mmCIF file of C-alpha atoms and ligand atoms in Angstrom:
data_model
loop_
_atom_site.group_PDB
_atom_site.id
_atom_site.type_symbol
_atom_site.label_atom_id
_atom_site.label_comp_id
_atom_site.label_asym_id
_atom_site.label_seq_id
_atom_site.Cartn_x
_atom_site.Cartn_y
_atom_site.Cartn_z
ATOM 1 C CA MET R 1 -15.277 -70.350 -25.191
ATOM 2 C CA VAL R 2 -12.059 -71.315 -26.505
ATOM 3 C CA TYR R 3 -11.905 -74.780 -27.268
ATOM 4 C CA PHE R 4 -8.374 -76.236 -25.818
ATOM 5 C CA CYS R 5 -8.641 -80.037 -26.708
ATOM 6 C CA LYS R 6 -11.573 -80.739 -28.935
ATOM 7 C CA GLN R 7 -10.617 -84.384 -29.630
ATOM 8 C CA LYS R 8 -11.457 -85.025 -25.860
ATOM 9 C CA ALA R 9 -14.683 -83.662 -25.972
ATOM 10 C CA GLY R 10 -16.800 -86.402 -26.816
ATOM 11 C CA GLY R 11 -17.257 -89.489 -26.064
ATOM 12 C CA ILE R 12 -16.422 -92.129 -23.486
ATOM 13 C CA ASP R 13 -16.722 -90.796 -19.762
ATOM 14 C CA VAL R 14 -14.483 -88.536 -18.253
ATOM 15 C CA ARG R 15 -13.633 -87.005 -15.000
ATOM 16 C CA LEU R 16 -14.827 -83.361 -15.339
ATOM 17 C CA PHE R 17 -14.872 -80.119 -13.116
ATOM 18 C CA VAL R 18 -15.369 -76.058 -13.397
ATOM 19 C CA ALA R 19 -12.592 -73.973 -12.056
ATOM 20 C CA VAL R 20 -11.095 -71.093 -11.593
ATOM 21 C CA ASP R 21 -6.941 -70.826 -12.764
ATOM 22 C CA LEU R 22 -4.881 -68.431 -10.369
ATOM 23 C CA SER R 23 -2.406 -65.949 -11.367
ATOM 24 C CA GLY R 24 1.568 -66.927 -10.829
ATOM 25 C CA GLU R 25 1.092 -64.615 -8.093
ATOM 26 C CA VAL R 26 -1.268 -65.963 -6.190
ATOM 27 C CA LYS R 27 0.020 -69.595 -7.166
ATOM 28 C CA ALA R 28 3.696 -68.459 -6.003
ATOM 29 C CA ALA R 29 1.665 -66.973 -2.648
ATOM 30 C CA LEU R 30 0.230 -70.518 -2.104
ATOM 31 C CA GLU R 31 3.583 -72.318 -2.299
ATOM 32 C CA ASP R 32 5.000 -69.728 -0.076
ATOM 33 C CA ILE R 33 2.139 -70.931 2.351
ATOM 34 C CA GLN R 34 2.799 -74.283 1.667
ATOM 35 C CA GLY R 35 6.724 -73.459 2.365
ATOM 36 C CA GLN R 36 5.649 -72.632 5.533
ATOM 37 C CA LEU R 37 3.973 -75.422 6.254
ATOM 38 C CA LYS R 38 6.897 -77.862 5.202
ATOM 39 C CA GLY R 39 9.257 -75.869 7.244
ATOM 40 C CA SER R 40 7.003 -76.552 10.365
ATOM 41 C CA GLY R 41 7.547 -80.547 9.695
ATOM 42 C CA VAL R 42 4.168 -81.208 8.068
ATOM 43 C CA HIS R 43 4.321 -83.874 5.639
ATOM 44 C CA GLY R 44 1.270 -85.126 3.237
ATOM 45 C CA ARG R 45 0.505 -84.863 -0.235
ATOM 46 C CA TYR R 46 0.646 -81.162 -1.186
ATOM 47 C CA THR R 47 -0.679 -79.902 -4.240
ATOM 48 C CA ALA R 48 1.621 -79.552 -7.262
ATOM 49 C CA ARG R 49 1.473 -75.644 -8.388
ATOM 50 C CA GLU R 50 0.236 -76.556 -11.933
ATOM 51 C CA ASN R 51 -2.771 -78.055 -10.252
ATOM 52 C CA LEU R 52 -3.862 -75.188 -7.551
ATOM 53 C CA HIS R 53 -7.527 -73.730 -8.452
ATOM 54 C CA ILE R 54 -10.489 -73.095 -7.225
ATOM 55 C CA THR R 55 -13.539 -75.571 -7.882
ATOM 56 C CA LEU R 56 -16.924 -73.724 -8.890
ATOM 57 C CA ALA R 57 -18.466 -76.933 -9.852
ATOM 58 C CA PHE R 58 -17.471 -80.816 -9.565
ATOM 59 C CA ILE R 59 -19.314 -82.449 -12.726
ATOM 60 C CA GLY R 60 -17.542 -85.672 -12.196
ATOM 61 C CA GLU R 61 -17.647 -88.739 -14.774
ATOM 62 C CA TYR R 62 -19.527 -87.689 -17.956
ATOM 63 C CA GLY R 63 -19.407 -88.771 -21.363
ATOM 64 C CA ASP R 64 -20.313 -85.171 -23.276
ATOM 65 C CA ALA R 65 -17.641 -82.978 -22.307
ATOM 66 C CA GLN R 66 -18.598 -80.733 -25.559
ATOM 67 C CA ALA R 67 -22.366 -80.585 -24.367
ATOM 68 C CA VAL R 68 -20.611 -79.075 -20.938
ATOM 69 C CA LEU R 69 -18.853 -76.587 -23.071
ATOM 70 C CA ASP R 70 -21.911 -75.590 -24.691
ATOM 71 C CA ALA R 71 -23.511 -75.059 -21.320
ATOM 72 C CA LEU R 72 -20.605 -72.979 -19.638
ATOM 73 C CA GLU R 73 -20.683 -70.693 -22.963
ATOM 74 C CA GLY R 74 -24.109 -69.678 -21.472
ATOM 75 C CA VAL R 75 -22.366 -67.944 -18.632
ATOM 76 C CA ARG R 76 -22.265 -64.542 -18.336
ATOM 77 C CA PHE R 77 -20.008 -62.658 -15.902
ATOM 78 C CA GLU R 78 -17.354 -59.173 -15.551
ATOM 79 C CA PRO R 79 -14.366 -59.646 -14.224
ATOM 80 C CA PHE R 80 -13.660 -59.442 -10.441
ATOM 81 C CA GLY R 81 -11.097 -59.380 -7.735
ATOM 82 C CA LEU R 82 -9.806 -61.991 -5.668
ATOM 83 C CA GLY R 83 -7.136 -62.633 -2.622
ATOM 84 C CA LEU R 84 -6.316 -64.769 0.289
ATOM 85 C CA ASP R 85 -7.821 -65.394 3.702
ATOM 86 C CA GLY R 86 -6.487 -67.422 6.005
ATOM 87 C CA MET R 87 -6.567 -71.474 6.192
ATOM 88 C CA GLY R 88 -8.808 -74.098 7.134
ATOM 89 C CA SER R 89 -9.268 -77.743 6.947
ATOM 90 C CA PHE R 90 -11.920 -80.643 5.903
ATOM 91 C CA GLY R 91 -11.004 -83.443 7.654
ATOM 92 C CA GLY R 92 -7.958 -84.338 6.357
ATOM 93 C CA LEU R 93 -7.677 -81.530 3.174
ATOM 94 C CA TRP R 94 -6.188 -78.215 4.621
ATOM 95 C CA TRP R 95 -6.929 -75.272 2.289
ATOM 96 C CA ALA R 96 -6.439 -71.546 1.724
ATOM 97 C CA GLY R 97 -9.312 -69.307 1.888
ATOM 98 C CA ILE R 98 -10.519 -66.830 -0.459
ATOM 99 C CA ARG R 99 -11.734 -63.541 -0.224
ATOM 100 C CA ALA R 100 -13.720 -62.405 -3.183
ATOM 101 C CA GLY R 101 -16.900 -60.122 -2.458
ATOM 102 C CA GLY R 102 -20.136 -61.430 -4.154
ATOM 103 C CA GLY R 103 -17.661 -62.027 -7.499
ATOM 104 C CA LEU R 104 -16.882 -65.483 -7.142
ATOM 105 C CA LYS R 105 -20.245 -66.773 -5.607
ATOM 106 C CA GLY R 106 -21.930 -65.097 -8.118
ATOM 107 C CA LEU R 107 -20.004 -66.987 -10.999
ATOM 108 C CA ALA R 108 -20.216 -70.466 -9.063
ATOM 109 C CA ALA R 109 -24.023 -69.667 -8.837
ATOM 110 C CA GLN R 110 -24.208 -68.719 -13.013
ATOM 111 C CA VAL R 111 -22.051 -71.787 -13.960
ATOM 112 C CA ARG R 112 -24.322 -74.263 -12.113
ATOM 113 C CA ARG R 113 -27.096 -72.734 -13.380
ATOM 114 C CA GLN R 114 -26.454 -73.356 -16.739
ATOM 115 C CA LEU R 115 -25.490 -77.061 -16.044
ATOM 116 C CA ALA R 116 -28.353 -77.554 -14.422
ATOM 117 C CA MET R 117 -30.606 -75.890 -17.544
ATOM 118 C CA ALA R 118 -28.710 -78.591 -19.660
ATOM 119 C CA ASN R 119 -28.954 -81.360 -17.603
ATOM 120 C CA ILE R 120 -25.854 -81.909 -16.779
ATOM 121 C CA PRO R 121 -25.156 -83.159 -13.326
ATOM 122 C CA PHE R 122 -23.217 -81.754 -10.818
ATOM 123 C CA ASP R 123 -22.248 -81.883 -7.177
ATOM 124 C CA ARG R 124 -25.184 -79.592 -5.656
ATOM 125 C CA LYS R 125 -23.178 -79.328 -2.174
ATOM 126 C CA LYS R 126 -23.121 -76.015 -1.165
ATOM 127 C CA PHE R 127 -20.487 -73.584 -2.574
ATOM 128 C CA SER R 128 -17.368 -73.290 -0.424
ATOM 129 C CA PRO R 129 -14.577 -71.290 -2.024
ATOM 130 C CA HIS R 130 -11.127 -72.706 -0.990
ATOM 131 C CA ILE R 131 -7.828 -74.061 -2.658
ATOM 132 C CA THR R 132 -6.457 -77.435 -1.640
ATOM 133 C CA LEU R 133 -2.715 -76.858 -0.557
ATOM 134 C CA ILE R 134 -2.322 -80.619 1.268
ATOM 135 C CA ARG R 135 -4.085 -83.793 1.389
ATOM 136 C CA ASP R 136 -3.384 -86.373 4.178
ATOM 137 C CA PRO R 137 -1.138 -84.147 6.325
ATOM 138 C CA ASP R 138 0.546 -85.884 9.309
ATOM 139 C CA LYS R 139 -0.439 -83.512 11.712
ATOM 140 C CA GLN R 140 -3.736 -82.258 13.185
ATOM 141 C CA VAL R 141 -3.760 -78.752 13.765
ATOM 142 C CA ILE R 142 -2.721 -76.418 10.909
ATOM 143 C CA PRO R 143 0.237 -74.156 12.413
ATOM 144 C CA GLN R 144 0.425 -70.367 12.423
ATOM 145 C CA VAL R 145 1.570 -69.357 8.995
ATOM 146 C CA LYS R 146 1.627 -65.928 7.311
ATOM 147 C CA ILE R 147 -0.695 -65.593 4.499
ATOM 148 C CA PRO R 148 1.024 -63.159 1.770
ATOM 149 C CA ASP R 149 -1.211 -60.615 0.680
ATOM 150 C CA VAL R 150 -1.600 -60.801 -2.956
ATOM 151 C CA LYS R 151 -4.855 -59.953 -5.172
ATOM 152 C CA MET R 152 -5.812 -61.114 -8.645
ATOM 153 C CA THR R 153 -8.550 -60.094 -11.258
ATOM 154 C CA VAL R 154 -10.663 -63.413 -12.075
ATOM 155 C CA GLU R 155 -10.760 -62.881 -16.019
ATOM 156 C CA GLY R 156 -12.135 -66.294 -17.101
ATOM 157 C CA PHE R 157 -12.769 -69.941 -15.964
ATOM 158 C CA SER R 158 -12.341 -73.001 -16.980
ATOM 159 C CA LEU R 159 -13.713 -76.369 -17.737
ATOM 160 C CA MET R 160 -10.789 -78.934 -16.469
ATOM 161 C CA LEU R 161 -10.283 -82.686 -17.610
ATOM 162 C CA SER R 162 -9.304 -84.694 -14.171
ATOM 163 C CA GLU R 163 -6.861 -87.856 -14.957
ATOM 164 C CA ARG R 164 -4.993 -89.854 -12.404
ATOM 165 C CA GLY R 165 -1.451 -89.685 -13.604
ATOM 166 C CA LYS R 166 1.775 -91.891 -12.186
ATOM 167 C CA ARG R 167 2.829 -89.146 -9.976
ATOM 168 C CA GLY R 168 -1.088 -87.821 -8.801
ATOM 169 C CA MET R 169 -3.609 -85.974 -10.646
ATOM 170 C CA ILE R 170 -3.360 -84.536 -14.355
ATOM 171 C CA TYR R 171 -5.500 -81.556 -14.800
ATOM 172 C CA THR R 172 -5.947 -80.869 -18.415
ATOM 173 C CA GLU R 173 -8.162 -77.411 -19.915
ATOM 174 C CA LEU R 174 -11.092 -78.387 -22.256
ATOM 175 C CA GLY R 175 -12.331 -74.869 -22.861
ATOM 176 C CA THR R 176 -12.197 -71.799 -20.956
ATOM 177 C CA VAL R 177 -14.670 -68.813 -20.738
ATOM 178 C CA SER R 178 -13.931 -65.243 -20.400
ATOM 179 C CA ALA R 179 -15.184 -62.018 -18.800
ATOM 180 C CA GLY R 180 -17.425 -59.349 -20.135
ATOM 181 C CA LYS R 181 -17.578 -60.950 -23.852
ATOM 182 C CA GLU R 182 -20.488 -61.479 -25.994
ATOM 183 C CA GLU R 183 -18.977 -64.293 -28.155
ATOM 184 C CA GLU R 184 -15.259 -65.442 -28.577
ATOM 185 C CA THR R 185 -13.232 -65.900 -31.101
ATOM 186 C CA ILE R 186 -10.328 -68.149 -31.760
HETATM 187 P P1 ATP M 201 -8.105 -87.218 -5.412
HETATM 188 O O1 ATP M 201 -9.677 -87.349 -5.670
HETATM 189 O O2 ATP M 201 -7.286 -88.464 -5.985
HETATM 190 O O3 ATP M 201 -7.259 -87.021 -4.410
HETATM 191 P P2 ATP M 201 -8.402 -84.454 -6.759
HETATM 192 O O4 ATP M 201 -9.498 -84.099 -5.633
HETATM 193 O O5 ATP M 201 -7.701 -83.317 -7.305
HETATM 194 O O6 ATP M 201 -7.736 -85.596 -6.602
HETATM 195 P P3 ATP M 201 -10.468 -85.371 -8.231
HETATM 196 O O7 ATP M 201 -11.403 -85.748 -7.651
HETATM 197 O O8 ATP M 201 -11.190 -85.393 -9.796
HETATM 198 O O9 ATP M 201 -9.115 -84.584 -8.451
HETATM 199 O O10 ATP M 201 -11.294 -83.356 -8.071
HETATM 200 C C1 ATP M 201 -10.826 -82.444 -8.798
HETATM 201 C C2 ATP M 201 -11.756 -81.038 -8.185
HETATM 202 O O11 ATP M 201 -12.860 -81.328 -7.900
HETATM 203 C C3 ATP M 201 -10.863 -80.802 -6.833
HETATM 204 O O12 ATP M 201 -10.816 -79.617 -6.656
HETATM 205 C C4 ATP M 201 -11.913 -81.438 -5.924
HETATM 206 O O13 ATP M 201 -11.735 -81.165 -4.622
HETATM 207 C C5 ATP M 201 -13.012 -81.257 -6.499
HETATM 208 N N1 ATP M 201 -13.944 -82.467 -6.139
HETATM 209 C C6 ATP M 201 -14.042 -83.645 -6.177
HETATM 210 N N2 ATP M 201 -14.864 -84.193 -5.933
HETATM 211 C C7 ATP M 201 -15.879 -83.221 -5.352
HETATM 212 C C8 ATP M 201 -17.150 -83.353 -4.837
HETATM 213 N N3 ATP M 201 -17.901 -84.827 -4.749
HETATM 214 N N4 ATP M 201 -17.957 -82.236 -4.621
HETATM 215 C C9 ATP M 201 -17.305 -80.769 -4.920
HETATM 216 N N5 ATP M 201 -15.910 -80.699 -5.262
HETATM 217 C C10 ATP M 201 -15.231 -81.838 -5.374
HETATM 218 MG MG1 MG M 202 -10.864 -85.847 -5.206
#
């Protein structure tokens, strides 16, 4: 585990989630899709490039980020590939789908198992991998878009702090766990 922001790791409740960050190429592809939606006249709250991610587990308000970091350190996984796969929606939230074989599901399951073992609360809804592209679109139906054929290798995941900024959410990485390593040294 590499700690990025130790001073935020203890004390008062903070909003936390565990996520896979995306490569520059995948983020560029997602921005391309957002551009196509904008080109089709869809207005709404588009996810900013730096906020594009895949949530593995949503913890919510919790006071001991250090305990979460410690629990996540127990996750062991090998790098795996992922790509993009169409679009879908949960009500007023449109997302890009993900093609990832079993690697992503396995990682989410392991993250959740470690959290559960450490008695850290998290949303236990079934994992449904997606990348949120826009919230509250002003159209009902997702227009046809061309999904760029991009791939990336997932080499790590992070504990994220979520704060409400003046211009939307600000996510900060508190620590990251890398694939295929016994111990991480700084
Ligand atoms: P806002 O809630 O203001 O629209 P947001 O959803 O980007 O902003 P958070 O609510 O802090 O910010 O969520 C962080 C991440 O966790 C997002 O990917 C979000 O979809 C996911 N998430 C939030 N709540 C839940 C939940 N109850 N179950 C599963 N995932 C969640
Ligand atoms: Mg939310």
